[in-house]
Amino acid sequence: MLLHDFWGVAGDFPGRAAYNTLVLRWTCAQQHHDSQGAPPVDGDPAPLAEFPESDHQAVARLREGYQKVKDELGKVIVGQDEVIEQLLIAIFARGHCLLVGVPGLAKTLIIHTLAETLSLSFNRIQFTPDLMPSDITGTEVIQENKSTGDRDFKFLPGPIFANVILADEINRTPPKTQAALLEAMQEHQVTTGGKRRALPEPFFVLATQNPIEQEGTYPLPEAQLDRFMFNIYVDYPDEEEEFQIVRQTTALEQSKVEKVLSAEDVAVLQDIVLKVPVADHVIRYAMQFARLTRKQKGNVPDFVDEFVNWGAGPRASQCLIWGAKARAMLHGRAYVSTEDVAAVAYPVMRHRIITNFNAEAEGVSPDEIVRRLTELIPQDPEQLAGGGKLSEIFRSANAV
C-alpha cells in the first residue's frame, strides 16, 4: 500500500505529526520526480526529499509575521484574538471577510490597523442609501488639453482601487450599489466605460454589518454572501478586556503600530499557502460539511432536513481547504489536518446555511447546525464501519 493510500484511510492517530512529515517528504519527492518527466521506477520510491528549504523558511516567516502582527495589533486592540486570527487566515488564503457585530466593538479599527501593519493601501467606503456604483468604481470625466484644445475622457479611479477595502455597513446601500463589488471581489477588476481595469494586488474586501438594526437596510443576496470566504462574528469583550479598553482609549497617549509585512511579502506568502499539501481524507472531511447540508440531494441528517432550507455550495468546500491551509501555516505546520478544517468551519459555513422557519422558532442558528455536523462527521474514516445512513454516505465517499 502506498503512503498516500494509507493516509487517505488512516485518520488521526498518535504520532501523526511524524507520520505527516514522512508523507510530506514522500509527496515532495514524487512531485519532483514527476516534474522531471522520468519514467516510473519499479520497487522502492525515489529517495525522500526534504520540504524545500525556501518553503520551510516561508512557514517560519509566516509564523513569525503572524506573531508580530498580533503583537502590533495588541498595542491598539484589546482581546479579539480569534477575530484577528480568522482575518489573517482569510488574507493569506486570498479571501474576503464579512465582520458582523454590534457597534462599538472595534470592527473598523481592527481592519484599519491590520492594513497598516501589513503596509497595504487602505480605503474606507461608508455605505449609505444614496451611494451610487460609480462612487465606488470611479467615473470618466471630460478633460480639456490646454495645449491643443482637444477634449478627452479621463478615468478618475474610485476608492475600490486599494489593497484593503473597508465596506462599512455594507447592508445599508441598495442592491444596485452592492453589486458593484461583485466583479471586484471575484475577478479583482472593475469594468468602467467599456474597459477592464485591474485592481492592485493583493486585494481584499473586509465588510462590516450590524446584526441588530434592520430598519433601512438591504440584506446581501446569497450570491454576494457566498463571495465572502469568512463570516466573522465579533462578540462583546469580557470584563477584564473591557477594563483595558477603557483605560487605554481614555488616556492622552495612544499607541502606534509598526509595519510588519509589505504587500510583496503578503503576495509571496499567499503563494506558499497554496503549496501546502492536503491529504485526500482531509479533503473528503471538508466536503462533508457542505454536502450534508444539501437536503435537496437527500441522505442528510435529520436535523438538517428539519431546520435547513438551502445548504452550502462547492465554494464552501474550497474555502474550508484554503482556510485550513492558511491556519496550518500560521500554526507552524506544513501539512493540513482535520483539526484545521473544523477550526474554520464556523466562519466558512454560517453564512452559507439558510435555515427555515422551524429553526427560527426553536432558536437553531447556522452555528448550531455546524456544531452538530462537527460532532457527527468522523475524523477517522474507520469510525464509519458502524452502519446506518451516514455510514453508507461516508463509505461511498471514501471508496477508491
mmCIF file of C-alpha atoms in Angstrom:
data_model
loop_
_atom_site.group_PDB
_atom_site.id
_atom_site.type_symbol
_atom_site.label_atom_id
_atom_site.label_comp_id
_atom_site.label_asym_id
_atom_site.label_seq_id
_atom_site.Cartn_x
_atom_site.Cartn_y
_atom_site.Cartn_z
ATOM 1 C CA MET A 1 0.000 0.000 0.000
ATOM 2 C CA LEU A 2 1.376 3.417 -0.965
ATOM 3 C CA LEU A 3 1.845 6.043 1.720
ATOM 4 C CA HIS A 4 -0.779 8.379 0.303
ATOM 5 C CA ASP A 5 -3.276 5.490 0.055
ATOM 6 C CA PHE A 6 -2.727 4.711 3.736
ATOM 7 C CA TRP A 7 -3.031 8.405 4.600
ATOM 8 C CA GLY A 8 -6.419 8.523 2.927
ATOM 9 C CA VAL A 9 -7.890 5.888 5.232
ATOM 10 C CA ALA A 10 -5.916 6.031 8.453
ATOM 11 C CA GLY A 11 -7.368 9.196 10.001
ATOM 12 C CA ASP A 12 -5.720 10.843 13.026
ATOM 13 C CA PHE A 13 -3.662 8.682 15.358
ATOM 14 C CA PRO A 14 -0.827 9.010 17.916
ATOM 15 C CA GLY A 15 2.413 10.090 16.271
ATOM 16 C CA ARG A 16 0.535 11.683 13.408
ATOM 17 C CA ALA A 17 2.921 14.640 13.174
ATOM 18 C CA ALA A 18 5.948 12.446 12.476
ATOM 19 C CA TYR A 19 3.934 10.396 10.018
ATOM 20 C CA ASN A 20 2.739 13.525 8.186
ATOM 21 C CA THR A 21 6.355 14.659 7.867
ATOM 22 C CA LEU A 22 7.216 11.326 6.248
ATOM 23 C CA VAL A 23 4.272 11.577 3.873
ATOM 24 C CA LEU A 24 5.138 15.187 3.066
ATOM 25 C CA ARG A 25 8.691 14.206 2.161
ATOM 26 C CA TRP A 26 7.477 11.335 0.009
ATOM 27 C CA THR A 27 4.955 13.610 -1.735
ATOM 28 C CA CYS A 28 7.605 16.234 -2.471
ATOM 29 C CA ALA A 29 9.888 13.543 -3.861
ATOM 30 C CA GLN A 30 7.138 12.236 -6.096
ATOM 31 C CA GLN A 31 6.242 15.715 -7.328
ATOM 32 C CA HIS A 32 9.893 16.412 -8.084
ATOM 33 C CA HIS A 33 10.222 13.051 -9.833
ATOM 34 C CA ASP A 34 7.101 13.694 -11.940
ATOM 35 C CA SER A 35 8.205 17.211 -12.839
ATOM 36 C CA GLN A 36 11.430 15.805 -14.326
ATOM 37 C CA GLY A 37 9.454 13.653 -16.757
ATOM 38 C CA ALA A 38 11.278 10.472 -15.700
ATOM 39 C CA PRO A 39 9.566 7.116 -16.261
ATOM 40 C CA PRO A 40 8.140 5.247 -13.272
ATOM 41 C CA VAL A 41 10.633 3.207 -11.310
ATOM 42 C CA ASP A 42 9.726 -0.246 -10.055
ATOM 43 C CA GLY A 43 10.406 -1.166 -6.465
ATOM 44 C CA ASP A 44 11.289 1.452 -3.891
ATOM 45 C CA PRO A 45 10.154 5.069 -4.413
ATOM 46 C CA ALA A 46 12.608 7.851 -5.121
ATOM 47 C CA PRO A 47 14.825 8.965 -2.211
ATOM 48 C CA LEU A 48 12.975 11.069 0.339
ATOM 49 C CA ALA A 49 13.255 14.800 -0.293
ATOM 50 C CA GLU A 50 13.056 17.419 2.399
ATOM 51 C CA PHE A 51 10.337 20.026 2.193
ATOM 52 C CA PRO A 52 12.055 22.759 0.115
ATOM 53 C CA GLU A 53 14.225 24.871 2.381
ATOM 54 C CA SER A 54 12.757 28.082 0.983
ATOM 55 C CA ASP A 55 9.267 26.869 1.880
ATOM 56 C CA HIS A 56 10.420 25.797 5.329
ATOM 57 C CA GLN A 57 11.736 29.295 5.800
ATOM 58 C CA ALA A 58 8.458 30.710 4.469
ATOM 59 C CA VAL A 59 6.479 28.710 7.039
ATOM 60 C CA ALA A 60 8.715 30.035 9.784
ATOM 61 C CA ARG A 61 8.490 33.539 8.351
ATOM 62 C CA LEU A 62 4.708 33.414 8.141
ATOM 63 C CA ARG A 63 4.523 32.144 11.706
ATOM 64 C CA GLU A 64 6.893 34.891 12.842
ATOM 65 C CA GLY A 65 4.993 37.510 10.849
ATOM 66 C CA TYR A 66 1.717 36.304 12.328
ATOM 67 C CA GLN A 67 3.058 36.741 15.855
ATOM 68 C CA LYS A 68 4.435 40.191 15.028
ATOM 69 C CA VAL A 69 1.106 41.286 13.530
ATOM 70 C CA LYS A 70 -0.717 40.050 16.645
ATOM 71 C CA ASP A 71 1.756 41.888 18.868
ATOM 72 C CA GLU A 72 1.337 45.115 16.900
ATOM 73 C CA LEU A 73 -2.454 44.831 16.876
ATOM 74 C CA GLY A 74 -2.310 44.168 20.617
ATOM 75 C CA LYS A 75 -0.977 47.702 21.085
ATOM 76 C CA VAL A 76 -4.300 49.072 19.833
ATOM 77 C CA ILE A 77 -6.815 46.206 20.008
ATOM 78 C CA VAL A 78 -7.610 44.510 23.306
ATOM 79 C CA GLY A 79 -8.690 40.870 23.009
ATOM 80 C CA GLN A 80 -10.426 39.664 19.838
ATOM 81 C CA ASP A 81 -7.651 37.094 19.263
ATOM 82 C CA GLU A 82 -9.950 34.749 17.368
ATOM 83 C CA VAL A 83 -11.204 37.560 15.116
ATOM 84 C CA ILE A 84 -7.632 38.625 14.322
ATOM 85 C CA GLU A 85 -6.566 35.059 13.553
ATOM 86 C CA GLN A 86 -9.520 34.496 11.239
ATOM 87 C CA LEU A 87 -8.838 37.777 9.437
ATOM 88 C CA LEU A 88 -5.214 36.799 8.849
ATOM 89 C CA ILE A 89 -6.230 33.325 7.698
ATOM 90 C CA ALA A 90 -8.537 34.873 5.115
ATOM 91 C CA ILE A 91 -5.906 37.353 3.950
ATOM 92 C CA PHE A 92 -3.215 34.709 3.432
ATOM 93 C CA ALA A 93 -5.807 32.492 1.716
ATOM 94 C CA ARG A 94 -6.837 35.312 -0.673
ATOM 95 C CA GLY A 95 -10.330 35.581 0.812
ATOM 96 C CA HIS A 96 -12.771 38.357 1.684
ATOM 97 C CA CYS A 97 -14.376 38.742 5.108
ATOM 98 C CA LEU A 98 -17.696 39.926 6.498
ATOM 99 C CA LEU A 99 -17.465 41.083 10.115
ATOM 100 C CA VAL A 100 -20.765 41.015 11.971
ATOM 101 C CA GLY A 101 -21.133 42.678 15.357
ATOM 102 C CA VAL A 102 -22.908 45.432 17.238
ATOM 103 C CA PRO A 103 -21.478 48.989 17.120
ATOM 104 C CA GLY A 104 -18.509 49.836 19.305
ATOM 105 C CA LEU A 105 -16.610 46.536 19.080
ATOM 106 C CA ALA A 106 -13.686 47.991 17.086
ATOM 107 C CA LYS A 107 -14.513 46.258 13.798
ATOM 108 C CA THR A 108 -13.397 49.263 11.764
ATOM 109 C CA LEU A 109 -10.342 49.838 13.945
ATOM 110 C CA ILE A 110 -9.217 46.217 13.590
ATOM 111 C CA ILE A 111 -9.369 46.376 9.790
ATOM 112 C CA HIS A 112 -7.636 49.753 9.565
ATOM 113 C CA THR A 113 -4.878 48.717 11.971
ATOM 114 C CA LEU A 114 -4.375 45.395 10.196
ATOM 115 C CA ALA A 115 -3.912 47.150 6.849
ATOM 116 C CA GLU A 116 -1.388 49.466 8.474
ATOM 117 C CA THR A 117 0.694 46.652 9.963
ATOM 118 C CA LEU A 118 0.790 44.882 6.573
ATOM 119 C CA SER A 119 1.862 48.027 4.670
ATOM 120 C CA LEU A 120 -1.227 47.781 2.456
ATOM 121 C CA SER A 121 -3.072 50.700 0.918
ATOM 122 C CA PHE A 122 -6.410 51.224 2.638
ATOM 123 C CA ASN A 123 -9.676 52.920 1.680
ATOM 124 C CA ARG A 124 -12.888 53.116 3.633
ATOM 125 C CA ILE A 125 -16.254 53.245 1.880
ATOM 126 C CA GLN A 126 -19.174 54.254 4.083
ATOM 127 C CA PHE A 127 -22.222 52.614 2.530
ATOM 128 C CA THR A 128 -25.356 54.772 2.586
ATOM 129 C CA PRO A 129 -28.711 54.561 0.756
ATOM 130 C CA ASP A 130 -27.694 57.277 -1.730
ATOM 131 C CA LEU A 131 -24.322 55.732 -2.670
ATOM 132 C CA MET A 132 -24.004 55.030 -6.413
ATOM 133 C CA PRO A 133 -21.883 52.345 -8.134
ATOM 134 C CA SER A 134 -19.661 54.985 -9.757
ATOM 135 C CA ASP A 135 -18.888 56.330 -6.285
ATOM 136 C CA ILE A 136 -17.111 53.018 -5.667
ATOM 137 C CA THR A 137 -15.595 52.043 -9.003
ATOM 138 C CA GLY A 138 -14.783 55.524 -10.343
ATOM 139 C CA THR A 139 -16.033 57.551 -13.289
ATOM 140 C CA GLU A 140 -14.875 59.148 -16.527
ATOM 141 C CA VAL A 141 -14.789 62.909 -16.872
ATOM 142 C CA ILE A 142 -14.130 65.178 -19.857
ATOM 143 C CA GLN A 143 -10.802 66.932 -19.572
ATOM 144 C CA GLU A 144 -9.505 69.616 -21.914
ATOM 145 C CA ASN A 145 -5.931 69.592 -23.140
ATOM 146 C CA LYS A 146 -4.871 73.233 -22.749
ATOM 147 C CA SER A 147 -2.076 72.978 -25.290
ATOM 148 C CA THR A 148 -4.182 71.509 -28.132
ATOM 149 C CA GLY A 149 -7.700 72.393 -27.076
ATOM 150 C CA ASP A 150 -8.790 68.766 -27.514
ATOM 151 C CA ARG A 151 -11.188 67.220 -25.055
ATOM 152 C CA ASP A 152 -10.664 63.636 -23.925
ATOM 153 C CA PHE A 153 -12.220 61.332 -21.393
ATOM 154 C CA LYS A 154 -10.087 60.701 -18.318
ATOM 155 C CA PHE A 155 -10.815 57.974 -15.793
ATOM 156 C CA LEU A 156 -10.836 59.005 -12.152
ATOM 157 C CA PRO A 157 -10.420 55.841 -10.070
ATOM 158 C CA GLY A 158 -12.768 55.321 -7.152
ATOM 159 C CA PRO A 159 -11.913 54.120 -3.649
ATOM 160 C CA ILE A 160 -12.098 50.484 -4.789
ATOM 161 C CA PHE A 161 -8.532 50.881 -6.102
ATOM 162 C CA ALA A 162 -6.688 49.899 -2.922
ATOM 163 C CA ASN A 163 -5.335 46.723 -1.336
ATOM 164 C CA VAL A 164 -7.766 46.688 1.585
ATOM 165 C CA ILE A 165 -11.317 47.981 1.175
ATOM 166 C CA LEU A 166 -13.377 48.550 4.297
ATOM 167 C CA ALA A 167 -17.003 48.315 3.181
ATOM 168 C CA ASP A 168 -18.529 49.824 6.298
ATOM 169 C CA GLU A 169 -22.164 48.841 6.958
ATOM 170 C CA ILE A 170 -22.422 47.153 3.577
ATOM 171 C CA ASN A 171 -26.099 46.315 4.112
ATOM 172 C CA ARG A 172 -27.113 49.996 4.198
ATOM 173 C CA THR A 173 -26.861 50.546 0.453
ATOM 174 C CA PRO A 174 -29.272 49.311 -2.252
ATOM 175 C CA PRO A 175 -28.515 46.122 -4.243
ATOM 176 C CA LYS A 176 -27.502 48.183 -7.283
ATOM 177 C CA THR A 177 -24.519 49.547 -5.382
ATOM 178 C CA GLN A 178 -23.818 46.315 -3.508
ATOM 179 C CA ALA A 179 -23.500 44.588 -6.877
ATOM 180 C CA ALA A 180 -20.701 46.989 -7.861
ATOM 181 C CA LEU A 181 -18.461 44.959 -5.558
ATOM 182 C CA LEU A 182 -19.266 41.582 -7.131
ATOM 183 C CA GLU A 183 -16.900 41.824 -10.093
ATOM 184 C CA ALA A 184 -14.178 43.321 -7.912
ATOM 185 C CA MET A 185 -14.444 40.550 -5.323
ATOM 186 C CA GLN A 186 -14.480 37.700 -7.821
ATOM 187 C CA GLU A 187 -12.312 38.942 -10.704
ATOM 188 C CA HIS A 188 -10.147 41.568 -8.936
ATOM 189 C CA GLN A 189 -11.078 44.069 -11.642
ATOM 190 C CA VAL A 190 -13.754 46.608 -12.457
ATOM 191 C CA THR A 191 -15.332 47.446 -15.812
ATOM 192 C CA THR A 192 -15.981 51.126 -16.449
ATOM 193 C CA GLY A 193 -16.529 52.879 -19.759
ATOM 194 C CA GLY A 194 -16.243 49.540 -21.542
ATOM 195 C CA LYS A 195 -12.706 48.974 -20.233
ATOM 196 C CA ARG A 196 -11.484 46.441 -17.717
ATOM 197 C CA ARG A 197 -9.232 47.911 -15.066
ATOM 198 C CA ALA A 198 -7.203 45.630 -12.806
ATOM 199 C CA LEU A 199 -7.197 46.252 -9.072
ATOM 200 C CA PRO A 200 -3.971 46.364 -7.052
ATOM 201 C CA GLU A 201 -2.792 43.062 -5.630
ATOM 202 C CA PRO A 202 -3.270 41.773 -3.039
ATOM 203 C CA PHE A 203 -6.922 42.832 -2.888
ATOM 204 C CA PHE A 204 -9.366 42.228 -0.039
ATOM 205 C CA VAL A 205 -12.868 43.397 0.765
ATOM 206 C CA LEU A 206 -13.451 43.456 4.520
ATOM 207 C CA ALA A 207 -17.065 44.426 5.141
ATOM 208 C CA THR A 208 -18.885 45.181 8.382
ATOM 209 C CA GLN A 209 -22.525 44.676 9.245
ATOM 210 C CA ASN A 210 -24.726 45.475 12.234
ATOM 211 C CA PRO A 211 -26.879 42.433 13.127
ATOM 212 C CA ILE A 212 -29.387 44.144 15.411
ATOM 213 C CA GLU A 213 -30.619 47.125 13.396
ATOM 214 C CA GLN A 214 -32.512 46.052 10.281
ATOM 215 C CA GLU A 215 -34.600 49.151 9.566
ATOM 216 C CA GLY A 216 -33.473 50.867 6.375
ATOM 217 C CA THR A 217 -31.109 48.045 5.420
ATOM 218 C CA TYR A 218 -30.800 45.870 2.320
ATOM 219 C CA PRO A 219 -29.777 42.280 3.151
ATOM 220 C CA LEU A 220 -26.976 40.993 0.970
ATOM 221 C CA PRO A 221 -28.128 38.438 -1.611
ATOM 222 C CA GLU A 222 -26.869 34.894 -1.172
ATOM 223 C CA ALA A 223 -24.777 35.171 -4.352
ATOM 224 C CA GLN A 224 -22.780 38.016 -2.831
ATOM 225 C CA LEU A 225 -22.610 36.455 0.627
ATOM 226 C CA ASP A 226 -21.038 33.396 -0.990
ATOM 227 C CA ARG A 227 -18.172 35.586 -2.247
ATOM 228 C CA PHE A 228 -17.108 36.217 1.338
ATOM 229 C CA MET A 229 -14.770 33.469 2.467
ATOM 230 C CA PHE A 230 -15.435 34.102 6.172
ATOM 231 C CA ASN A 231 -18.370 35.462 8.125
ATOM 232 C CA ILE A 232 -16.672 36.505 11.370
ATOM 233 C CA TYR A 233 -18.764 37.140 14.461
ATOM 234 C CA VAL A 234 -17.329 39.890 16.680
ATOM 235 C CA ASP A 235 -18.515 39.382 20.256
ATOM 236 C CA TYR A 236 -18.524 41.583 23.350
ATOM 237 C CA PRO A 237 -15.268 41.746 25.352
ATOM 238 C CA ASP A 238 -15.116 40.147 28.770
ATOM 239 C CA GLU A 239 -14.832 42.256 31.924
ATOM 240 C CA GLU A 240 -11.030 42.446 32.082
ATOM 241 C CA GLU A 241 -10.746 43.209 28.368
ATOM 242 C CA GLU A 242 -13.304 45.993 28.651
ATOM 243 C CA PHE A 243 -11.360 47.424 31.586
ATOM 244 C CA GLN A 244 -8.197 47.508 29.465
ATOM 245 C CA ILE A 245 -10.113 49.081 26.558
ATOM 246 C CA VAL A 246 -11.438 51.900 28.722
ATOM 247 C CA ARG A 247 -8.053 52.506 30.334
ATOM 248 C CA GLN A 248 -6.149 52.638 27.027
ATOM 249 C CA THR A 249 -8.623 54.674 24.992
ATOM 250 C CA THR A 250 -9.206 57.370 27.625
ATOM 251 C CA ALA A 251 -5.510 58.206 28.058
ATOM 252 C CA LEU A 252 -3.704 61.089 26.368
ATOM 253 C CA GLU A 253 -1.065 58.988 24.584
ATOM 254 C CA GLN A 254 -2.193 56.446 22.014
ATOM 255 C CA SER A 255 -0.044 53.553 20.842
ATOM 256 C CA LYS A 256 1.173 53.416 17.256
ATOM 257 C CA VAL A 257 1.747 50.244 15.280
ATOM 258 C CA GLU A 258 4.747 49.399 13.151
ATOM 259 C CA LYS A 259 4.709 47.911 9.674
ATOM 260 C CA VAL A 260 5.479 44.187 9.733
ATOM 261 C CA LEU A 261 4.984 42.837 6.205
ATOM 262 C CA SER A 262 4.902 44.533 2.815
ATOM 263 C CA ALA A 263 2.393 43.916 0.026
ATOM 264 C CA GLU A 264 5.058 41.902 -1.796
ATOM 265 C CA ASP A 265 5.611 39.758 1.311
ATOM 266 C CA VAL A 266 1.892 39.068 1.565
ATOM 267 C CA ALA A 267 1.715 38.029 -2.109
ATOM 268 C CA VAL A 268 4.652 35.635 -1.728
ATOM 269 C CA LEU A 269 3.224 34.071 1.419
ATOM 270 C CA GLN A 270 -0.145 33.630 -0.302
ATOM 271 C CA ASP A 271 1.589 31.533 -2.963
ATOM 272 C CA ILE A 272 3.321 29.461 -0.288
ATOM 273 C CA VAL A 273 -0.030 28.767 1.399
ATOM 274 C CA LEU A 274 -1.413 27.267 -1.810
ATOM 275 C CA LYS A 275 1.540 24.841 -1.938
ATOM 276 C CA VAL A 276 0.673 23.219 1.384
ATOM 277 C CA PRO A 277 -0.258 19.563 0.677
ATOM 278 C CA VAL A 278 -3.626 18.193 1.787
ATOM 279 C CA ALA A 279 -4.428 14.516 2.260
ATOM 280 C CA ASP A 280 -7.386 13.054 0.387
ATOM 281 C CA HIS A 281 -9.225 12.109 3.569
ATOM 282 C CA VAL A 282 -8.920 15.724 4.828
ATOM 283 C CA ILE A 283 -10.480 16.969 1.586
ATOM 284 C CA ARG A 284 -13.315 14.462 1.937
ATOM 285 C CA TYR A 285 -13.770 15.502 5.559
ATOM 286 C CA ALA A 286 -14.142 19.134 4.459
ATOM 287 C CA MET A 287 -16.549 18.209 1.674
ATOM 288 C CA GLN A 288 -18.975 16.589 4.114
ATOM 289 C CA PHE A 289 -19.655 19.920 5.838
ATOM 290 C CA ALA A 290 -21.112 21.240 2.604
ATOM 291 C CA ARG A 291 -22.613 18.051 1.187
ATOM 292 C CA LEU A 292 -24.514 17.144 4.366
ATOM 293 C CA THR A 293 -26.402 20.473 4.281
ATOM 294 C CA ARG A 294 -27.944 19.914 0.839
ATOM 295 C CA LYS A 295 -31.343 18.497 1.724
ATOM 296 C CA GLN A 296 -32.452 18.646 -1.916
ATOM 297 C CA LYS A 297 -29.968 15.866 -2.651
ATOM 298 C CA GLY A 298 -31.274 13.644 0.137
ATOM 299 C CA ASN A 299 -29.245 11.476 2.532
ATOM 300 C CA VAL A 300 -28.755 14.237 5.089
ATOM 301 C CA PRO A 301 -29.007 14.117 8.900
ATOM 302 C CA ASP A 302 -32.464 14.528 10.373
ATOM 303 C CA PHE A 303 -31.662 17.905 11.948
ATOM 304 C CA VAL A 304 -30.564 19.249 8.553
ATOM 305 C CA ASP A 305 -33.780 18.023 6.962
ATOM 306 C CA GLU A 306 -35.786 19.693 9.725
ATOM 307 C CA PHE A 307 -34.021 23.054 10.060
ATOM 308 C CA VAL A 308 -32.197 23.829 6.784
ATOM 309 C CA ASN A 309 -33.805 25.362 3.723
ATOM 310 C CA TRP A 310 -30.750 25.639 1.470
ATOM 311 C CA GLY A 311 -27.272 24.268 2.006
ATOM 312 C CA ALA A 312 -23.752 25.299 1.046
ATOM 313 C CA GLY A 313 -22.310 25.001 -2.448
ATOM 314 C CA PRO A 314 -18.896 23.768 -3.637
ATOM 315 C CA ARG A 315 -17.296 27.133 -2.821
ATOM 316 C CA ALA A 316 -17.724 26.244 0.849
ATOM 317 C CA SER A 317 -15.583 23.125 0.401
ATOM 318 C CA GLN A 318 -12.937 25.187 -1.364
ATOM 319 C CA CYS A 319 -12.919 27.833 1.357
ATOM 320 C CA LEU A 320 -12.593 25.169 4.056
ATOM 321 C CA ILE A 321 -9.434 23.836 2.438
ATOM 322 C CA TRP A 322 -7.995 27.284 1.705
ATOM 323 C CA GLY A 323 -8.647 28.372 5.262
ATOM 324 C CA ALA A 324 -7.260 25.133 6.701
ATOM 325 C CA LYS A 325 -4.048 25.563 4.676
ATOM 326 C CA ALA A 326 -3.526 29.101 5.954
ATOM 327 C CA ARG A 327 -4.318 28.100 9.540
ATOM 328 C CA ALA A 328 -1.849 25.218 9.416
ATOM 329 C CA MET A 329 0.917 27.557 8.289
ATOM 330 C CA LEU A 330 0.028 30.209 10.863
ATOM 331 C CA HIS A 331 0.466 27.492 13.490
ATOM 332 C CA GLY A 332 3.844 26.498 12.055
ATOM 333 C CA ARG A 333 2.830 23.288 10.260
ATOM 334 C CA ALA A 334 3.460 22.385 6.629
ATOM 335 C CA TYR A 335 0.526 19.981 6.422
ATOM 336 C CA VAL A 336 -3.246 20.244 6.944
ATOM 337 C CA SER A 337 -5.188 18.207 9.488
ATOM 338 C CA THR A 338 -8.905 17.717 10.072
ATOM 339 C CA GLU A 339 -8.491 19.920 13.143
ATOM 340 C CA ASP A 340 -7.671 22.851 10.860
ATOM 341 C CA VAL A 341 -10.817 22.217 8.809
ATOM 342 C CA ALA A 342 -13.001 22.021 11.920
ATOM 343 C CA ALA A 343 -11.479 25.264 13.243
ATOM 344 C CA VAL A 344 -12.530 27.269 10.173
ATOM 345 C CA ALA A 345 -15.892 25.524 9.678
ATOM 346 C CA TYR A 346 -17.918 28.111 11.608
ATOM 347 C CA PRO A 347 -16.830 31.289 9.743
ATOM 348 C CA VAL A 348 -16.975 29.444 6.414
ATOM 349 C CA MET A 349 -20.397 27.830 6.840
ATOM 350 C CA ARG A 350 -22.506 30.192 8.961
ATOM 351 C CA HIS A 351 -23.473 32.487 6.057
ATOM 352 C CA ARG A 352 -23.889 29.650 3.568
ATOM 353 C CA ILE A 353 -26.539 27.712 5.509
ATOM 354 C CA ILE A 354 -30.037 29.128 5.030
ATOM 355 C CA THR A 355 -32.261 27.991 7.886
ATOM 356 C CA ASN A 356 -36.074 27.773 7.723
ATOM 357 C CA PHE A 357 -38.964 28.838 9.951
ATOM 358 C CA ASN A 358 -38.639 25.741 12.147
ATOM 359 C CA ALA A 359 -35.080 26.719 13.032
ATOM 360 C CA GLU A 360 -36.098 30.286 13.821
ATOM 361 C CA ALA A 361 -38.971 29.106 16.002
ATOM 362 C CA GLU A 362 -36.727 26.758 18.002
ATOM 363 C CA GLY A 363 -33.719 29.075 18.132
ATOM 364 C CA VAL A 364 -31.474 26.857 15.998
ATOM 365 C CA SER A 365 -28.819 29.013 14.334
ATOM 366 C CA PRO A 366 -26.457 28.097 11.480
ATOM 367 C CA ASP A 367 -23.693 27.850 14.092
ATOM 368 C CA GLU A 368 -25.706 25.181 15.878
ATOM 369 C CA ILE A 369 -26.023 23.263 12.605
ATOM 370 C CA VAL A 370 -22.249 23.453 12.133
ATOM 371 C CA ARG A 371 -21.676 22.316 15.726
ATOM 372 C CA ARG A 372 -23.838 19.258 15.211
ATOM 373 C CA LEU A 373 -22.070 18.485 11.934
ATOM 374 C CA THR A 374 -18.696 18.767 13.665
ATOM 375 C CA GLU A 375 -19.826 16.204 16.231
ATOM 376 C CA LEU A 376 -21.355 13.957 13.559
ATOM 377 C CA ILE A 377 -18.663 13.860 10.878
ATOM 378 C CA PRO A 378 -15.922 11.435 11.988
ATOM 379 C CA GLN A 379 -12.318 12.484 11.596
ATOM 380 C CA ASP A 380 -11.245 8.868 11.437
ATOM 381 C CA PRO A 381 -12.842 7.012 8.479
ATOM 382 C CA GLU A 382 -12.534 3.755 10.413
ATOM 383 C CA GLN A 383 -15.305 5.017 12.692
ATOM 384 C CA LEU A 384 -17.721 4.720 9.763
ATOM 385 C CA ALA A 385 -17.933 0.960 9.962
ATOM 386 C CA GLY A 386 -20.821 1.051 12.414
ATOM 387 C CA GLY A 387 -23.590 1.068 9.805
ATOM 388 C CA GLY A 388 -26.533 3.394 9.306
ATOM 389 C CA LYS A 389 -27.368 6.045 6.736
ATOM 390 C CA LEU A 390 -24.330 8.247 7.374
ATOM 391 C CA SER A 391 -22.068 5.227 7.391
ATOM 392 C CA GLU A 392 -23.184 4.447 3.862
ATOM 393 C CA ILE A 393 -22.554 8.052 2.807
ATOM 394 C CA PHE A 394 -19.019 8.093 4.188
ATOM 395 C CA ARG A 395 -18.216 4.598 2.945
ATOM 396 C CA SER A 396 -19.223 5.734 -0.522
ATOM 397 C CA ALA A 397 -17.216 8.956 -0.187
ATOM 398 C CA ASN A 398 -14.083 7.095 0.827
ATOM 399 C CA ALA A 399 -14.376 4.332 -1.715
ATOM 400 C CA VAL A 400 -11.383 4.061 -4.017
#
